[in-house]
Each structure stands twice: as structure tokens, then as C-alpha cells.
Coordinates of N, CA and C in Angstrom, one line a residue:
M42 N -19.0 17.3 -4.5 CA -18.1 17.4 -5.6 C -17.6 18.8 -5.9
N43 N -18.5 19.8 -5.7 CA -18.2 21.1 -5.9 C -17.1 21.6 -5.0
A44 N -17.2 21.2 -3.7 CA -16.2 21.5 -2.7 C -14.8 20.9 -3.1
F45 N -14.8 19.7 -3.7 CA -13.6 19.1 -4.2 C -12.9 19.9 -5.3
K46 N -13.7 20.4 -6.2 CA -13.2 21.3 -7.3 C -12.6 22.6 -6.8
I47 N -13.3 23.1 -5.8 CA -12.8 24.4 -5.2 C -11.5 24.1 -4.5
F48 N -11.4 22.9 -3.8 CA -10.1 22.6 -3.1 C -9.0 22.4 -4.1
L49 N -9.3 21.7 -5.2 CA -8.2 21.5 -6.3 C -7.8 22.8 -6.9
S50 N -8.8 23.7 -7.1 CA -8.5 25.0 -7.7 C -7.6 25.8 -6.7
A51 N -7.9 25.8 -5.5 CA -7.1 26.5 -4.4 C -5.7 25.9 -4.3
L52 N -5.6 24.6 -4.4 CA -4.3 23.9 -4.4 C -3.5 24.3 -5.6
G53 N -4.1 24.4 -6.7 CA -3.4 24.8 -8.0 C -2.9 26.2 -7.9
R54 N -3.7 27.1 -7.3 CA -3.2 28.5 -7.1 C -2.1 28.5 -6.1
L55 N -2.1 27.7 -5.1 CA -1.1 27.7 -4.1 C 0.2 27.4 -4.7
F56 N 0.3 26.4 -5.5 CA 1.5 26.0 -6.2 C 1.8 26.6 -7.5
L57 N 1.0 27.7 -7.8 CA 1.2 28.5 -9.0 C 0.9 27.8 -10.3
L58 N 0.2 26.7 -10.2 CA -0.1 25.9 -11.4 C -1.0 26.6 -12.4
D59 N -1.9 27.5 -11.9 CA -2.8 28.3 -12.8 C -2.0 29.3 -13.7
L60 N -0.8 29.6 -13.3 CA -0.1 30.6 -14.1 C 0.5 30.1 -15.3
W61 N 0.7 28.8 -15.4 CA 1.3 28.2 -16.6 C 0.4 28.3 -17.8
R62 N -0.9 28.7 -17.7 CA -1.8 28.8 -18.8 C -1.5 30.1 -19.6
D63 N -1.0 31.1 -19.0 CA -0.7 32.4 -19.6 C 0.7 32.4 -20.2
K64 N 0.8 32.7 -21.5 CA 2.0 32.6 -22.3 C 3.1 33.5 -21.7
T65 N 2.8 34.7 -21.4 CA 3.8 35.7 -20.9 C 4.3 35.2 -19.5
T66 N 3.4 34.8 -18.6 CA 3.7 34.4 -17.3 C 4.5 33.1 -17.3
R67 N 4.2 32.3 -18.3 CA 5.0 31.0 -18.5 C 6.4 31.3 -18.8
L68 N 6.7 32.3 -19.6 CA 8.1 32.7 -19.9 C 8.8 33.3 -18.7
V69 N 8.1 34.1 -17.9 CA 8.6 34.7 -16.7 C 9.0 33.6 -15.7
M70 N 8.0 32.7 -15.5 CA 8.3 31.6 -14.6 C 9.4 30.7 -15.1
A71 N 9.5 30.4 -16.4 CA 10.6 29.7 -16.9 C 12.0 30.4 -16.7
Y72 N 12.0 31.7 -16.9 CA 13.2 32.5 -16.7 C 13.6 32.5 -15.2
T73 N 12.6 32.6 -14.3 CA 12.9 32.6 -12.9 C 13.5 31.2 -12.5
S74 N 12.9 30.1 -13.0 CA 13.4 28.8 -12.8 C 14.8 28.6 -13.3
L75 N 15.1 29.2 -14.5 CA 16.4 29.1 -15.1 C 17.4 29.8 -14.2
I76 N 17.1 31.0 -13.7 CA 18.0 31.7 -12.8 C 18.3 30.9 -11.6
V77 N 17.3 30.3 -11.0 CA 17.5 29.5 -9.8 C 18.4 28.3 -10.1
F78 N 18.1 27.6 -11.2 CA 18.8 26.4 -11.6 C 20.3 26.8 -11.9
L79 N 20.5 27.9 -12.7 CA 21.8 28.3 -13.0 C 22.6 28.7 -11.8
G80 N 22.0 29.4 -10.9 CA 22.6 29.8 -9.6 C 23.0 28.6 -8.8
A81 N 22.1 27.6 -8.7 CA 22.4 26.4 -8.0 C 23.6 25.7 -8.5
V82 N 23.7 25.6 -9.9 CA 24.8 24.9 -10.5 C 26.1 25.7 -10.2
L83 N 26.1 27.0 -10.4 CA 27.3 27.8 -10.1 C 27.7 27.7 -8.7
F84 N 26.8 27.9 -7.7 CA 27.2 27.8 -6.3 C 27.7 26.4 -5.9
H85 N 27.1 25.4 -6.5 CA 27.5 24.0 -6.3 C 28.9 23.8 -6.7
H86 N 29.3 24.4 -7.8 CA 30.7 24.2 -8.3 C 31.7 25.2 -7.7
V87 N 31.3 26.4 -7.5 CA 32.2 27.4 -7.0 C 32.4 27.3 -5.5
E88 N 31.4 27.0 -4.8 CA 31.5 27.0 -3.3 C 31.6 25.5 -2.8
G89 N 31.3 24.6 -3.6 CA 31.4 23.2 -3.2 C 30.2 22.7 -2.3
W90 N 29.1 23.5 -2.4 CA 28.0 23.1 -1.5 C 27.2 22.0 -2.2
G91 N 26.3 21.3 -1.4 CA 25.4 20.3 -2.0 C 24.3 21.0 -2.8
W92 N 23.6 20.2 -3.5 CA 22.5 20.8 -4.4 C 21.4 21.5 -3.6
L93 N 21.0 20.9 -2.5 CA 19.9 21.5 -1.7 C 20.4 22.8 -1.1
D94 N 21.6 22.9 -0.6 CA 22.2 24.1 0.0 C 22.3 25.2 -1.1
S95 N 22.7 24.8 -2.3 CA 22.9 25.7 -3.4 C 21.6 26.3 -3.8
V96 N 20.6 25.5 -4.0 CA 19.2 26.0 -4.4 C 18.7 26.9 -3.2
Y97 N 18.8 26.4 -2.0 CA 18.4 27.2 -0.8 C 19.0 28.6 -0.8
F98 N 20.3 28.6 -1.0 CA 21.0 29.9 -1.0 C 20.6 30.8 -2.1
V99 N 20.4 30.3 -3.3 CA 19.9 31.1 -4.4 C 18.6 31.7 -4.1
V100 N 17.6 30.9 -3.6 CA 16.3 31.4 -3.3 C 16.3 32.4 -2.2
I101 N 17.0 32.1 -1.2 CA 17.1 33.1 0.0 C 17.8 34.4 -0.5
T102 N 18.7 34.3 -1.4 CA 19.4 35.5 -1.9 C 18.5 36.3 -2.8
L103 N 17.8 35.6 -3.8 CA 16.9 36.2 -4.7 C 15.7 36.9 -4.0
T104 N 15.2 36.3 -2.9 CA 14.1 36.9 -2.2 C 14.6 38.0 -1.2
T105 N 15.9 38.2 -1.1 CA 16.5 39.2 -0.2 C 16.2 38.9 1.3
I106 N 16.0 37.6 1.6 CA 15.8 37.2 3.0 C 17.1 37.2 3.7
G107 N 18.1 36.4 3.2 CA 19.5 36.4 3.7 C 19.5 36.0 5.2
Y108 N 19.2 34.8 5.5 CA 19.3 34.3 6.9 C 20.7 34.4 7.5
G109 N 21.7 34.2 6.6 CA 23.1 34.3 7.1 C 23.7 32.9 7.5
D110 N 22.9 31.9 7.4 CA 23.4 30.5 7.7 C 24.4 30.0 6.7
L111 N 24.3 30.4 5.5 CA 25.3 30.1 4.4 C 25.8 31.4 3.9
S112 N 27.1 31.4 3.6 CA 27.7 32.6 3.0 C 28.9 32.1 2.1
P113 N 29.1 32.8 1.0 CA 30.2 32.4 0.1 C 31.5 32.6 0.8
A114 N 32.4 31.7 0.5 CA 33.8 31.8 1.1 C 34.8 32.3 0.0
T115 N 34.5 32.1 -1.2 CA 35.4 32.4 -2.3 C 35.1 33.7 -2.9
S116 N 36.0 34.3 -3.6 CA 35.8 35.6 -4.3 C 34.8 35.4 -5.4
A117 N 34.9 34.3 -6.1 CA 33.9 34.1 -7.2 C 32.5 33.9 -6.7
G118 N 32.4 33.3 -5.5 CA 31.1 33.1 -4.9 C 30.5 34.4 -4.4
K119 N 31.4 35.3 -3.9 CA 30.9 36.6 -3.5 C 30.4 37.5 -4.7
V120 N 31.1 37.4 -5.8 CA 30.7 38.1 -7.0 C 29.4 37.6 -7.5
L121 N 29.2 36.3 -7.5 CA 27.9 35.6 -7.9 C 26.8 36.1 -7.0
T122 N 27.1 36.2 -5.7 CA 26.1 36.6 -4.7 C 25.6 38.0 -5.0
I123 N 26.6 38.9 -5.3 CA 26.2 40.3 -5.7 C 25.3 40.3 -6.9
F124 N 25.7 39.5 -7.9 CA 24.9 39.5 -9.1 C 23.5 39.0 -8.8
F125 N 23.4 37.9 -8.1 CA 22.0 37.3 -7.8 C 21.2 38.2 -6.9
A126 N 21.8 38.9 -5.9 CA 21.1 39.7 -5.0 C 20.5 40.9 -5.8
I127 N 21.3 41.5 -6.7 CA 20.8 42.7 -7.4 C 19.7 42.2 -8.4
N128 N 20.0 41.2 -9.2 CA 19.1 40.7 -10.2 C 17.8 40.0 -9.6
G129 N 18.0 39.5 -8.4 CA 16.8 38.9 -7.7 C 15.7 39.8 -7.5
I130 N 16.0 41.1 -7.2 CA 14.9 42.0 -7.0 C 14.1 42.2 -8.3
A131 N 14.8 42.4 -9.4 CA 14.2 42.6 -10.7 C 13.4 41.3 -11.1
V132 N 14.0 40.2 -11.0 CA 13.4 38.9 -11.4 C 12.1 38.7 -10.6
L133 N 12.2 38.8 -9.3 CA 11.0 38.6 -8.5 C 9.9 39.6 -8.7
L134 N 10.3 40.9 -8.9 CA 9.3 41.9 -9.2 C 8.5 41.5 -10.5
L135 N 9.3 41.1 -11.5 CA 8.7 40.7 -12.7 C 7.8 39.5 -12.5
L136 N 8.2 38.5 -11.7 CA 7.3 37.4 -11.4 C 6.1 37.8 -10.6
Y137 N 6.2 38.6 -9.6 CA 5.1 39.0 -8.8 C 4.1 39.8 -9.7
D138 N 4.6 40.7 -10.6 CA 3.7 41.5 -11.4 C 3.0 40.5 -12.4
S139 N 3.6 39.5 -12.9 CA 2.9 38.5 -13.8 C 1.8 37.8 -13.0
I140 N 2.1 37.4 -11.8 CA 1.1 36.7 -11.0 C -0.1 37.7 -10.7
R141 N 0.2 38.9 -10.4 CA -0.9 39.9 -10.1 C -1.7 40.1 -11.4
R142 N -1.0 40.3 -12.5 CA -1.7 40.5 -13.8 C -2.6 39.4 -14.2
V143 N -2.2 38.2 -14.1 CA -3.0 37.0 -14.4 C -4.1 36.8 -13.5
R144 N -3.8 36.9 -12.2 CA -4.9 36.6 -11.2 C -5.9 37.7 -11.1
T145 N -5.6 38.9 -11.3 CA -6.6 40.0 -11.3 C -7.4 39.9 -12.6
G146 N -6.8 39.6 -13.7 CA -7.5 39.4 -14.9 C -8.5 38.3 -14.9
R147 N -8.1 37.2 -14.3 CA -9.1 36.1 -14.2 C -10.2 36.4 -13.2
Y148 N -9.8 37.2 -12.1 CA -10.9 37.6 -11.2 C -11.9 38.5 -11.9
R149 N -11.4 39.4 -12.7 CA -12.3 40.3 -13.4 C -13.2 39.5 -14.4
E150 N -12.6 38.5 -15.1 CA -13.4 37.7 -16.0 C -14.4 37.0 -15.3
R151 N -14.1 36.4 -14.1 CA -15.1 35.6 -13.3 C -16.2 36.5 -12.9
L152 N -15.9 37.7 -12.4 CA -16.9 38.7 -12.0 C -17.8 39.1 -13.2
A153 N -17.3 39.3 -14.3 CA -18.1 39.6 -15.5 C -19.0 38.5 -15.9
R154 N -18.5 37.2 -15.8 CA -19.4 36.0 -16.1 C -20.5 35.9 -15.1
E155 N -20.2 36.2 -13.8 CA -21.2 36.1 -12.8 C -22.3 37.2 -13.0
Q156 N -21.8 38.4 -13.4 CA -22.8 39.5 -13.6 C -23.7 39.2 -14.8
E157 N -23.1 38.5 -15.9 CA -23.9 38.1 -17.0 C -25.0 37.1 -16.6
H158 N -24.6 36.2 -15.8 CA -25.6 35.1 -15.4 C -26.7 35.7 -14.5
E159 N -26.4 36.8 -13.7 CA -27.4 37.4 -12.9 C -28.3 38.3 -13.7
A160 N -27.8 38.8 -14.8 CA -28.7 39.7 -15.6 C -29.7 39.0 -16.5

């Protein structure tokens, strides 16, 4: 049973479910999700791409991967891409910092509890 709890905990961390408990991180994750959603809607309408392609392009642009398999053909799409590429760096750094803050804080709390039990 203990191994199952460890597995579920690891699975939750993998999908970032543990971060929703922290109020600040919840706001950052909601903001990041909003940016992805807004970008998908805009690219869907401006470029005429399907929903999956639009979400894919926004995520690839925000993470600065840029495979090059999709690229905007319209001027409006190019302006949007510039906006998302520049803001993607800031948004993801904010998200990564929130993840680091929450996870290192929980790690320190767990270490403190373990040290209390040992003493």
C-alpha cells in the first residue's frame, strides 16, 4: 500500500497536480493556462489552424522550441508570434520559479518532519 501512495504522489508531481495547493502557484498556473488558451483562440481565428495545431504552436512558441513545422502566414499572425515569443520567456520563468519555490519548500518541510521524528 505504501508503494501505491508513493506512485500516486509521483504521478501527481509529474502532472503538476501538487502545485494547485499553493495559492500563488495556482494563480501563475491559471495565468499560464489563460495565455495558452488565448493564444490558441487567436491563432485558430487569425491563421485558420485547427485547435490542436493552434495549442501546439502556442506551446512550442512559449517554450522557445520552435520546430518550424508551423509558421504564421499572415501579418497579424506574425505580430502575435512576436508577442507570444517574448512573453513566453517571462511567463515560463514565472511558472518554473513557482514550481521550484513550492517543491523546495515542501522538501524542506519533509526533511524537518523527518528530523523531528528521529530526535
